[in-house]
Each structure stands twice: as structure tokens, then as C-alpha cells.
């Protein structure tokens, strides 16, 4: 494993480092948003679902557009630089928010920034690695991303523990944001593919059939995969102290960082589909547990640990599978479609989750998400058939 990691190109490590620093800033802010929303702005789960859903949905078309532009221009770096730069500027401004509409605007700016960079970054990463290393490389990238997601909440916990007001904690996100922007300038552009991309079609007709089926599975799963902020709101509802919420989220990211590389490498050997199915089942178990079994203490930490394993088994592997299913000249567009599918489904997912929580119960909301994950696992097993070498 160590030899395989050291053989990965410099660009893979640099993109991973960029994600680590960026997520240190992002996750310094992320676990505090539901606390700020409910404790300072006095808004509940429905408003949280609206903010997260609208922010993701409105950025979805931009995700696809950025991927298409990568294939058309043969350049990824400008989109990566712009995306990380915009996010670094938007997050600290949350400290100035006095009402949830402005919070929505800043979350939208952050999601637009992610949309601009996501598909170009993944296409750049895929262009620098061989098919036999895709799972390992994407796993390493997710591991470093999640390592940043450990650092960020720990910083938030330390600042809150030191008595820094909740609003002022957001200002600290500007430091890693500026560092991240500087690192993106060192990224090298990948050579463009030899073949020209086919004409773009909104009907997905130009994409390979297995890829189209895979996107349907992703859509079904994402319908039950609402914003992670609901998990943090649930933890607070169960009695977790405000200062401990970032620590809980850091534990999730720590587990994900620990397992992302070995599980990503495992997908190179046993197949992406098998590992994704296992990840979806772990997700269903976690949400079922949050619905009926969770309580403050070891149970809650165990459940969030399971969620970390789910993240490790799916975040990098789902992108590696997409690269397996797509010819190089369509890779940017394909990653754009993946991000579009996830973003577009998050709006109904978050609105539905918030409505089920407030209108019926938290148990109903978490149970629905578990059911979607199990249905997606069954569909993935019987419907998506990559080439035999990818299983």
C-alpha cells in the first residue's frame, strides 16, 4: 500500500492537500451553521432544509456547465482556482448575517464555488492516473479531504471552548481559505485528451448506457441523502452540548480519513459496485439507528463512526466508478452530470426530510432515508454492469 501511494503523481497529492486545507475552512464553518441558525437566527429544520436544498439545487446546472466547459476547452485549472477562491471569500462573511435569507445567499455562494471546481477537479485527477490506480487515488483525495474535515471542527471546538462567540468563529475561516487559494495556483494543467468530445445533449443520449443507469441509482440514493446538517441538528436535539457538536463531526471525518485509502484501494481489487453496495447498506444502518437507537454517549459516537465508514466506502469510489464508465473525452461532462444529479436531488431530499421531521417525526424522516439507501443498493447490484475488469 505504501509503495502504491508513493507512486501516485505529484498532482494527485497536491489536489489532496488543497482539499485538506479547503475542508479545514469549510468544516470550521459547516457544523456551526445549524447551531447559528437555530440559536441566533431562531429558525428550524424546515428553514434549514430550504437553505441547503435551494443552495445545492441552484448550483446544480453550474456543476454540469463547468464539466462541459472542461471537455470543450481542455482546461481544468482556471475553474479549480476560481472555485476555491470564491468559497474562501464567502465563508467568513457568515459572521455578518442577521437573518436567514442572507445566510441562504452566502451558502449559495459557497455551493456555487463548489460547483465551479468539483467536476474540473475530478476530471483533472482522473486524467493524471491509470485505471488500475483510480480507486486508490480518489481514496487518497477523499482521505485528505476528510483529514481537513477533522481539523476544521476541532478548531471550532477549541475556539468555542476558549469563549470565542459563535459568530466570530466564522471569521477564522479566512486564513485556510487564503492558503488554499495560493496552493491552487501551483496546480499543473493536464494534457487534453486526443479525441474531441461529442456534441453535448441534455437528454444524456451521448453518454454510455451503464453510466446513465448509474446516474439513476445515484439519484435514488440522493433522494434519501439530505444535508448532513440534519445529523448535527439531531445530535443537538438528543442533548449533545453545543461545543461538542463540532467534536462529534470531527470524529466522523476522522473515521472517513482513516478508511478512505484502504477502501479505495480495495475497490481496485474487488470492484467498485460491491464496495458501493456495502457503503449504501452502512448508510441505511446508520439512519435506522439515528431514528430509533441513538442517545448521547457511546451509542451516538458508534453510529457516527458507522457514518464515517460509509463516507470512506463511497465518496471516492463513486467517482472512480464514474471514470470507469466514461471515455476520457467525456469525463468532464460525466462528472458534471454526477454533480448535477446529486445537487438537483438534494433540494427535494432536504425539503422532504425537513417536512417529515416537523410534520410527522424525526423517526419518519430518518427511516425514509434508510429505505432509499437500501433500494439504491438493490438497484446498483442488479442494474449497473461495468466492464468485467471493474466488476
PDB file of N, CA and C in Angstrom, residues 139-224:
ATOM      1  N   UNK A 139      -9.444   7.587  -3.379  1.00  0.00           N
ATOM      2  CA  UNK A 139      -9.493   7.315  -1.942  1.00  0.00           C
ATOM      3  C   UNK A 139      -8.538   8.209  -1.166  1.00  0.00           C
ATOM      4  N   UNK A 140      -7.321   8.406  -1.714  1.00  0.00           N
ATOM      5  CA  UNK A 140      -6.367   9.305  -1.074  1.00  0.00           C
ATOM      6  C   UNK A 140      -6.913  10.728  -1.037  1.00  0.00           C
ATOM      7  N   UNK A 141      -7.501  11.153  -2.145  1.00  0.00           N
ATOM      8  CA  UNK A 141      -8.058  12.507  -2.188  1.00  0.00           C
ATOM      9  C   UNK A 141      -9.145  12.683  -1.135  1.00  0.00           C
ATOM     10  N   UNK A 142     -10.035  11.690  -1.014  1.00  0.00           N
ATOM     11  CA  UNK A 142     -11.088  11.794  -0.012  1.00  0.00           C
ATOM     12  C   UNK A 142     -10.530  11.704   1.399  1.00  0.00           C
ATOM     13  N   UNK A 143      -9.447  10.913   1.591  1.00  0.00           N
ATOM     14  CA  UNK A 143      -8.833  10.816   2.912  1.00  0.00           C
ATOM     15  C   UNK A 143      -8.269  12.163   3.341  1.00  0.00           C
ATOM     16  N   UNK A 144      -7.591  12.855   2.437  1.00  0.00           N
ATOM     17  CA  UNK A 144      -7.026  14.158   2.771  1.00  0.00           C
ATOM     18  C   UNK A 144      -8.130  15.198   2.957  1.00  0.00           C
ATOM     19  N   UNK A 145      -9.185  15.086   2.138  1.00  0.00           N
ATOM     20  CA  UNK A 145     -10.344  15.956   2.299  1.00  0.00           C
ATOM     21  C   UNK A 145     -10.949  15.772   3.690  1.00  0.00           C
ATOM     22  N   UNK A 146     -11.096  14.529   4.104  1.00  0.00           N
ATOM     23  CA  UNK A 146     -11.684  14.257   5.417  1.00  0.00           C
ATOM     24  C   UNK A 146     -10.732  14.565   6.558  1.00  0.00           C
ATOM     25  N   UNK A 147      -9.420  14.526   6.289  1.00  0.00           N
ATOM     26  CA  UNK A 147      -8.475  14.966   7.319  1.00  0.00           C
ATOM     27  C   UNK A 147      -8.688  16.447   7.605  1.00  0.00           C
ATOM     28  N   UNK A 148      -8.930  17.224   6.556  1.00  0.00           N
ATOM     29  CA  UNK A 148      -9.277  18.625   6.759  1.00  0.00           C
ATOM     30  C   UNK A 148     -10.578  18.781   7.509  1.00  0.00           C
ATOM     31  N   UNK A 149     -11.498  17.839   7.266  1.00  0.00           N
ATOM     32  CA  UNK A 149     -12.787  17.872   7.958  1.00  0.00           C
ATOM     33  C   UNK A 149     -12.660  17.464   9.417  1.00  0.00           C
ATOM     34  N   UNK A 150     -11.516  16.920   9.812  1.00  0.00           N
ATOM     35  CA  UNK A 150     -11.231  16.698  11.233  1.00  0.00           C
ATOM     36  C   UNK A 150     -10.658  17.971  11.844  1.00  0.00           C
ATOM     37  N   UNK A 151      -9.727  18.588  11.123  1.00  0.00           N
ATOM     38  CA  UNK A 151      -9.060  19.788  11.634  1.00  0.00           C
ATOM     39  C   UNK A 151     -10.053  20.922  11.862  1.00  0.00           C
ATOM     40  N   UNK A 152     -10.957  21.137  10.883  1.00  0.00           N
ATOM     41  CA  UNK A 152     -11.904  22.241  10.976  1.00  0.00           C
ATOM     42  C   UNK A 152     -12.788  22.189  12.215  1.00  0.00           C
ATOM     43  N   UNK A 153     -13.519  21.091  12.451  1.00  0.00           N
ATOM     44  CA  UNK A 153     -14.353  21.020  13.659  1.00  0.00           C
ATOM     45  C   UNK A 153     -13.564  21.096  14.959  1.00  0.00           C
ATOM     46  N   UNK A 154     -12.333  20.538  14.962  1.00  0.00           N
ATOM     47  CA  UNK A 154     -11.508  20.648  16.167  1.00  0.00           C
ATOM     48  C   UNK A 154     -11.135  22.104  16.448  1.00  0.00           C
ATOM     49  N   UNK A 155     -10.866  22.857  15.385  1.00  0.00           N
ATOM     50  CA  UNK A 155     -10.611  24.287  15.564  1.00  0.00           C
ATOM     51  C   UNK A 155     -11.858  24.994  16.095  1.00  0.00           C
ATOM     52  N   UNK A 156     -13.026  24.631  15.537  1.00  0.00           N
ATOM     53  CA  UNK A 156     -14.273  25.231  16.010  1.00  0.00           C
ATOM     54  C   UNK A 156     -14.510  24.905  17.483  1.00  0.00           C
ATOM     55  N   UNK A 157     -14.273  23.655  17.851  1.00  0.00           N
ATOM     56  CA  UNK A 157     -14.441  23.230  19.242  1.00  0.00           C
ATOM     57  C   UNK A 157     -13.498  23.987  20.166  1.00  0.00           C
ATOM     58  N   UNK A 158     -12.226  24.144  19.723  1.00  0.00           N
ATOM     59  CA  UNK A 158     -11.245  24.851  20.543  1.00  0.00           C
ATOM     60  C   UNK A 158     -11.616  26.330  20.698  1.00  0.00           C
ATOM     61  N   UNK A 159     -12.062  26.937  19.620  1.00  0.00           N
ATOM     62  CA  UNK A 159     -12.435  28.353  19.690  1.00  0.00           C
ATOM     63  C   UNK A 159     -13.655  28.564  20.575  1.00  0.00           C
ATOM     64  N   UNK A 160     -14.671  27.704  20.428  1.00  0.00           N
ATOM     65  CA  UNK A 160     -15.860  27.820  21.275  1.00  0.00           C
ATOM     66  C   UNK A 160     -15.508  27.561  22.732  1.00  0.00           C
ATOM     67  N   UNK A 161     -14.634  26.558  22.943  1.00  0.00           N
ATOM     68  CA  UNK A 161     -14.215  26.244  24.305  1.00  0.00           C
ATOM     69  C   UNK A 161     -13.428  27.364  24.954  1.00  0.00           C
ATOM     70  N   UNK A 162     -12.748  28.173  24.124  1.00  0.00           N
ATOM     71  CA  UNK A 162     -11.980  29.315  24.633  1.00  0.00           C
ATOM     72  C   UNK A 162     -12.846  30.548  24.849  1.00  0.00           C
ATOM     73  N   UNK A 163     -14.149  30.430  24.578  1.00  0.00           N
ATOM     74  CA  UNK A 163     -15.058  31.530  24.817  1.00  0.00           C
ATOM     75  C   UNK A 163     -15.261  32.468  23.651  1.00  0.00           C
ATOM     76  N   UNK A 164     -14.779  32.091  22.453  1.00  0.00           N
ATOM     77  CA  UNK A 164     -14.989  32.935  21.273  1.00  0.00           C
ATOM     78  C   UNK A 164     -16.466  32.863  20.895  1.00  0.00           C
ATOM     79  N   UNK A 165     -17.145  33.988  20.706  1.00  0.00           N
ATOM     80  CA  UNK A 165     -18.559  33.962  20.320  1.00  0.00           C
ATOM     81  C   UNK A 165     -18.771  33.206  19.023  1.00  0.00           C
ATOM     82  N   UNK A 166     -19.939  32.565  18.915  1.00  0.00           N
ATOM     83  CA  UNK A 166     -20.232  31.723  17.763  1.00  0.00           C
ATOM     84  C   UNK A 166     -20.045  32.476  16.447  1.00  0.00           C
ATOM     85  N   UNK A 167     -20.554  33.699  16.366  1.00  0.00           N
ATOM     86  CA  UNK A 167     -20.440  34.456  15.129  1.00  0.00           C
ATOM     87  C   UNK A 167     -19.011  34.750  14.732  1.00  0.00           C
ATOM     88  N   UNK A 168     -18.135  35.006  15.718  1.00  0.00           N
ATOM     89  CA  UNK A 168     -16.755  35.358  15.414  1.00  0.00           C
ATOM     90  C   UNK A 168     -15.927  34.166  14.950  1.00  0.00           C
ATOM     91  N   UNK A 169     -16.375  32.964  15.270  1.00  0.00           N
ATOM     92  CA  UNK A 169     -15.639  31.774  14.825  1.00  0.00           C
ATOM     93  C   UNK A 169     -15.584  31.721  13.302  1.00  0.00           C
ATOM     94  N   UNK A 170     -16.647  32.183  12.642  1.00  0.00           N
ATOM     95  CA  UNK A 170     -16.679  32.141  11.177  1.00  0.00           C
ATOM     96  C   UNK A 170     -15.548  32.959  10.552  1.00  0.00           C
ATOM     97  N   UNK A 171     -15.125  34.023  11.215  1.00  0.00           N
ATOM     98  CA  UNK A 171     -14.084  34.893  10.660  1.00  0.00           C
ATOM     99  C   UNK A 171     -12.766  34.140  10.488  1.00  0.00           C
ATOM    100  N   UNK A 172     -12.497  33.182  11.360  1.00  0.00           N
ATOM    101  CA  UNK A 172     -11.240  32.439  11.300  1.00  0.00           C
ATOM    102  C   UNK A 172     -11.107  31.613  10.023  1.00  0.00           C
ATOM    103  N   UNK A 173     -12.206  31.360   9.338  1.00  0.00           N
ATOM    104  CA  UNK A 173     -12.154  30.558   8.116  1.00  0.00           C
ATOM    105  C   UNK A 173     -11.401  31.251   6.992  1.00  0.00           C
ATOM    106  N   UNK A 174     -11.143  32.543   7.117  1.00  0.00           N
ATOM    107  CA  UNK A 174     -10.458  33.254   6.037  1.00  0.00           C
ATOM    108  C   UNK A 174      -8.998  32.822   5.905  1.00  0.00           C
ATOM    109  N   UNK A 175      -8.376  32.376   6.987  1.00  0.00           N
ATOM    110  CA  UNK A 175      -6.950  32.021   6.947  1.00  0.00           C
ATOM    111  C   UNK A 175      -6.706  30.782   6.080  1.00  0.00           C
ATOM    112  N   UNK A 176      -7.337  29.624   6.372  1.00  0.00           N
ATOM    113  CA  UNK A 176      -7.128  28.477   5.470  1.00  0.00           C
ATOM    114  C   UNK A 176      -7.672  28.734   4.074  1.00  0.00           C
ATOM    115  N   UNK A 177      -8.696  29.608   3.954  1.00  0.00           N
ATOM    116  CA  UNK A 177      -9.221  29.923   2.628  1.00  0.00           C
ATOM    117  C   UNK A 177      -8.173  30.579   1.747  1.00  0.00           C
ATOM    118  N   UNK A 178      -7.388  31.505   2.306  1.00  0.00           N
ATOM    119  CA  UNK A 178      -6.340  32.175   1.545  1.00  0.00           C
ATOM    120  C   UNK A 178      -5.184  31.230   1.221  1.00  0.00           C
ATOM    121  N   UNK A 179      -4.846  30.354   2.166  1.00  0.00           N
ATOM    122  CA  UNK A 179      -3.791  29.364   1.906  1.00  0.00           C
ATOM    123  C   UNK A 179      -4.187  28.439   0.763  1.00  0.00           C
ATOM    124  N   UNK A 180      -5.441  28.014   0.775  1.00  0.00           N
ATOM    125  CA  UNK A 180      -5.949  27.125  -0.264  1.00  0.00           C
ATOM    126  C   UNK A 180      -5.876  27.788  -1.632  1.00  0.00           C
ATOM    127  N   UNK A 181      -6.252  29.043  -1.704  1.00  0.00           N
ATOM    128  CA  UNK A 181      -6.199  29.765  -2.970  1.00  0.00           C
ATOM    129  C   UNK A 181      -4.779  29.819  -3.506  1.00  0.00           C
ATOM    130  N   UNK A 182      -3.803  30.042  -2.627  1.00  0.00           N
ATOM    131  CA  UNK A 182      -2.412  30.061  -3.059  1.00  0.00           C
ATOM    132  C   UNK A 182      -1.958  28.718  -3.605  1.00  0.00           C
ATOM    133  N   UNK A 183      -2.383  27.625  -2.980  1.00  0.00           N
ATOM    134  CA  UNK A 183      -1.980  26.290  -3.429  1.00  0.00           C
ATOM    135  C   UNK A 183      -2.549  25.958  -4.808  1.00  0.00           C
ATOM    136  N   UNK A 184      -3.758  26.430  -5.095  1.00  0.00           N
ATOM    137  CA  UNK A 184      -4.350  26.114  -6.402  1.00  0.00           C
ATOM    138  C   UNK A 184      -3.541  26.699  -7.550  1.00  0.00           C
ATOM    139  N   UNK A 185      -2.829  27.773  -7.293  1.00  0.00           N
ATOM    140  CA  UNK A 185      -2.024  28.386  -8.347  1.00  0.00           C
ATOM    141  C   UNK A 185      -0.851  27.498  -8.763  1.00  0.00           C
ATOM    142  N   UNK A 186      -0.483  26.539  -7.895  1.00  0.00           N
ATOM    143  CA  UNK A 186       0.619  25.632  -8.212  1.00  0.00           C
ATOM    144  C   UNK A 186       0.171  24.386  -8.975  1.00  0.00           C
ATOM    145  N   UNK A 187      -1.131  24.230  -9.170  1.00  0.00           N
ATOM    146  CA  UNK A 187      -1.649  23.059  -9.889  1.00  0.00           C
ATOM    147  C   UNK A 187      -1.249  23.135 -11.368  1.00  0.00           C
ATOM    148  N   UNK A 188      -0.809  22.020 -11.926  1.00  0.00           N
ATOM    149  CA  UNK A 188      -0.455  21.957 -13.336  1.00  0.00           C
ATOM    150  C   UNK A 188      -1.628  21.414 -14.156  1.00  0.00           C
ATOM    151  N   UNK A 189      -1.828  22.009 -15.298  1.00  0.00           N
ATOM    152  CA  UNK A 189      -2.894  21.570 -16.200  1.00  0.00           C
ATOM    153  C   UNK A 189      -2.545  20.218 -16.806  1.00  0.00           C
ATOM    154  N   UNK A 190      -3.546  19.329 -16.927  1.00  0.00           N
ATOM    155  CA  UNK A 190      -3.333  18.034 -17.577  1.00  0.00           C
ATOM    156  C   UNK A 190      -3.426  18.192 -19.083  1.00  0.00           C
ATOM    157  N   UNK A 191      -2.700  17.374 -19.846  1.00  0.00           N
ATOM    158  CA  UNK A 191      -2.829  17.455 -21.306  1.00  0.00           C
ATOM    159  C   UNK A 191      -4.232  17.064 -21.743  1.00  0.00           C
ATOM    160  N   UNK A 192      -4.791  17.732 -22.757  1.00  0.00           N
ATOM    161  CA  UNK A 192      -6.153  17.409 -23.208  1.00  0.00           C
ATOM    162  C   UNK A 192      -6.195  16.028 -23.849  1.00  0.00           C
ATOM    163  N   UNK A 193      -7.359  15.337 -23.812  1.00  0.00           N
ATOM    164  CA  UNK A 193      -7.479  14.023 -24.456  1.00  0.00           C
ATOM    165  C   UNK A 193      -7.313  14.138 -25.956  1.00  0.00           C
ATOM    166  N   UNK A 194      -6.872  13.031 -26.570  1.00  0.00           N
ATOM    167  CA  UNK A 194      -6.616  13.041 -28.006  1.00  0.00           C
ATOM    168  C   UNK A 194      -7.892  13.207 -28.817  1.00  0.00           C
ATOM    169  N   UNK A 195      -8.977  12.578 -28.366  1.00  0.00           N
ATOM    170  CA  UNK A 195     -10.241  12.628 -29.100  1.00  0.00           C
ATOM    171  C   UNK A 195     -11.038  13.870 -28.707  1.00  0.00           C
ATOM    172  N   UNK A 196     -11.794  14.412 -29.657  1.00  0.00           N
ATOM    173  CA  UNK A 196     -12.662  15.548 -29.391  1.00  0.00           C
ATOM    174  C   UNK A 196     -13.958  15.068 -28.746  1.00  0.00           C
ATOM    175  N   UNK A 197     -14.532  15.833 -27.819  1.00  0.00           N
ATOM    176  CA  UNK A 197     -15.784  15.414 -27.177  1.00  0.00           C
ATOM    177  C   UNK A 197     -16.932  15.440 -28.164  1.00  0.00           C
ATOM    178  N   UNK A 198     -17.883  14.495 -28.060  1.00  0.00           N
ATOM    179  CA  UNK A 198     -19.067  14.526 -28.921  1.00  0.00           C
ATOM    180  C   UNK A 198     -19.964  15.708 -28.572  1.00  0.00           C
ATOM    181  N   UNK A 199     -20.929  15.994 -29.395  1.00  0.00           N
ATOM    182  CA  UNK A 199     -21.853  17.090 -29.149  1.00  0.00           C
ATOM    183  C   UNK A 199     -22.608  16.861 -27.847  1.00  0.00           C
ATOM    184  N   UNK A 200     -22.769  17.934 -27.062  1.00  0.00           N
ATOM    185  CA  UNK A 200     -23.459  17.825 -25.789  1.00  0.00           C
ATOM    186  C   UNK A 200     -24.957  17.670 -25.991  1.00  0.00           C
ATOM    187  N   UNK A 201     -25.585  16.840 -25.155  1.00  0.00           N
ATOM    188  CA  UNK A 201     -27.022  16.627 -25.232  1.00  0.00           C
ATOM    189  C   UNK A 201     -27.610  16.635 -23.832  1.00  0.00           C
ATOM    190  N   UNK A 202     -28.693  17.434 -23.633  1.00  0.00           N
ATOM    191  CA  UNK A 202     -29.370  17.463 -22.345  1.00  0.00           C
ATOM    192  C   UNK A 202     -30.140  16.173 -22.081  1.00  0.00           C
ATOM    193  N   UNK A 203     -30.280  15.304 -23.077  1.00  0.00           N
ATOM    194  CA  UNK A 203     -31.030  14.065 -22.895  1.00  0.00           C
ATOM    195  C   UNK A 203     -30.157  12.914 -22.428  1.00  0.00           C
ATOM    196  N   UNK A 204     -28.870  13.154 -22.222  1.00  0.00           N
ATOM    197  CA  UNK A 204     -27.914  12.112 -21.815  1.00  0.00           C
ATOM    198  C   UNK A 204     -27.674  11.076 -22.910  1.00  0.00           C
ATOM    199  N   UNK A 205     -28.178  11.336 -24.111  1.00  0.00           N
ATOM    200  CA  UNK A 205     -28.094  10.333 -25.168  1.00  0.00           C
ATOM    201  C   UNK A 205     -26.665  10.004 -25.553  1.00  0.00           C
ATOM    202  N   UNK A 206     -25.746  10.963 -25.397  1.00  0.00           N
ATOM    203  CA  UNK A 206     -24.367  10.737 -25.816  1.00  0.00           C
ATOM    204  C   UNK A 206     -23.557   9.947 -24.788  1.00  0.00           C
ATOM    205  N   UNK A 207     -24.083   9.761 -23.591  1.00  0.00           N
ATOM    206  CA  UNK A 207     -23.348   9.051 -22.549  1.00  0.00           C
ATOM    207  C   UNK A 207     -23.564   7.545 -22.664  1.00  0.00           C
ATOM    208  N   UNK A 208     -22.595   6.735 -22.257  1.00  0.00           N
ATOM    209  CA  UNK A 208     -22.739   5.270 -22.310  1.00  0.00           C
ATOM    210  C   UNK A 208     -23.927   4.793 -21.467  1.00  0.00           C
ATOM    211  N   UNK A 209     -24.655   3.767 -21.924  1.00  0.00           N
ATOM    212  CA  UNK A 209     -25.818   3.274 -21.171  1.00  0.00           C
ATOM    213  C   UNK A 209     -25.525   2.891 -19.721  1.00  0.00           C
ATOM    214  N   UNK A 210     -24.404   2.191 -19.413  1.00  0.00           N
ATOM    215  CA  UNK A 210     -24.158   1.882 -17.999  1.00  0.00           C
ATOM    216  C   UNK A 210     -24.023   3.130 -17.137  1.00  0.00           C
ATOM    217  N   UNK A 211     -23.462   4.198 -17.710  1.00  0.00           N
ATOM    218  CA  UNK A 211     -23.334   5.443 -16.960  1.00  0.00           C
ATOM    219  C   UNK A 211     -24.701   6.062 -16.693  1.00  0.00           C
ATOM    220  N   UNK A 212     -25.594   6.009 -17.675  1.00  0.00           N
ATOM    221  CA  UNK A 212     -26.945   6.557 -17.472  1.00  0.00           C
ATOM    222  C   UNK A 212     -27.682   5.794 -16.376  1.00  0.00           C
ATOM    223  N   UNK A 213     -27.528   4.487 -16.358  1.00  0.00           N
ATOM    224  CA  UNK A 213     -28.173   3.688 -15.301  1.00  0.00           C
ATOM    225  C   UNK A 213     -27.571   4.011 -13.931  1.00  0.00           C
ATOM    226  N   UNK A 214     -26.270   4.217 -13.905  1.00  0.00           N
ATOM    227  CA  UNK A 214     -25.601   4.562 -12.652  1.00  0.00           C
ATOM    228  C   UNK A 214     -26.128   5.886 -12.100  1.00  0.00           C
ATOM    229  N   UNK A 215     -26.367   6.852 -12.974  1.00  0.00           N
ATOM    230  CA  UNK A 215     -26.890   8.147 -12.530  1.00  0.00           C
ATOM    231  C   UNK A 215     -28.291   8.011 -11.937  1.00  0.00           C
ATOM    232  N   UNK A 216     -29.087   7.085 -12.460  1.00  0.00           N
ATOM    233  CA  UNK A 216     -30.414   6.833 -11.886  1.00  0.00           C
ATOM    234  C   UNK A 216     -30.280   6.300 -10.462  1.00  0.00           C
ATOM    235  N   UNK A 217     -29.340   5.386 -10.256  1.00  0.00           N
ATOM    236  CA  UNK A 217     -29.106   4.847  -8.916  1.00  0.00           C
ATOM    237  C   UNK A 217     -28.661   5.955  -7.967  1.00  0.00           C
ATOM    238  N   UNK A 218     -27.748   6.803  -8.426  1.00  0.00           N
ATOM    239  CA  UNK A 218     -27.277   7.916  -7.604  1.00  0.00           C
ATOM    240  C   UNK A 218     -28.436   8.847  -7.234  1.00  0.00           C
ATOM    241  N   UNK A 219     -29.330   9.092  -8.193  1.00  0.00           N
ATOM    242  CA  UNK A 219     -30.484   9.958  -7.926  1.00  0.00           C
ATOM    243  C   UNK A 219     -31.373   9.362  -6.835  1.00  0.00           C
ATOM    244  N   UNK A 220     -31.630   8.061  -6.905  1.00  0.00           N
ATOM    245  CA  UNK A 220     -32.461   7.411  -5.894  1.00  0.00           C
ATOM    246  C   UNK A 220     -31.814   7.485  -4.519  1.00  0.00           C
ATOM    247  N   UNK A 221     -30.522   7.207  -4.459  1.00  0.00           N
ATOM    248  CA  UNK A 221     -29.833   7.266  -3.177  1.00  0.00           C
ATOM    249  C   UNK A 221     -29.847   8.685  -2.608  1.00  0.00           C
ATOM    250  N   UNK A 222     -29.593   9.682  -3.484  1.00  0.00           N
ATOM    251  CA  UNK A 222     -29.520  11.059  -3.020  1.00  0.00           C
ATOM    252  C   UNK A 222     -30.867  11.581  -2.548  1.00  0.00           C
ATOM    253  N   UNK A 223     -31.965  11.022  -3.038  1.00  0.00           N
ATOM    254  CA  UNK A 223     -33.282  11.411  -2.545  1.00  0.00           C
ATOM    255  C   UNK A 223     -33.404  11.160  -1.046  1.00  0.00           C
ATOM    256  N   UNK A 224     -32.679  10.179  -0.542  1.00  0.00           N
ATOM    257  CA  UNK A 224     -32.669   9.901   0.893  1.00  0.00           C
ATOM    258  C   UNK A 224     -31.433  10.419   1.595  1.00  0.00           C
TER     259      UNK A 224
END
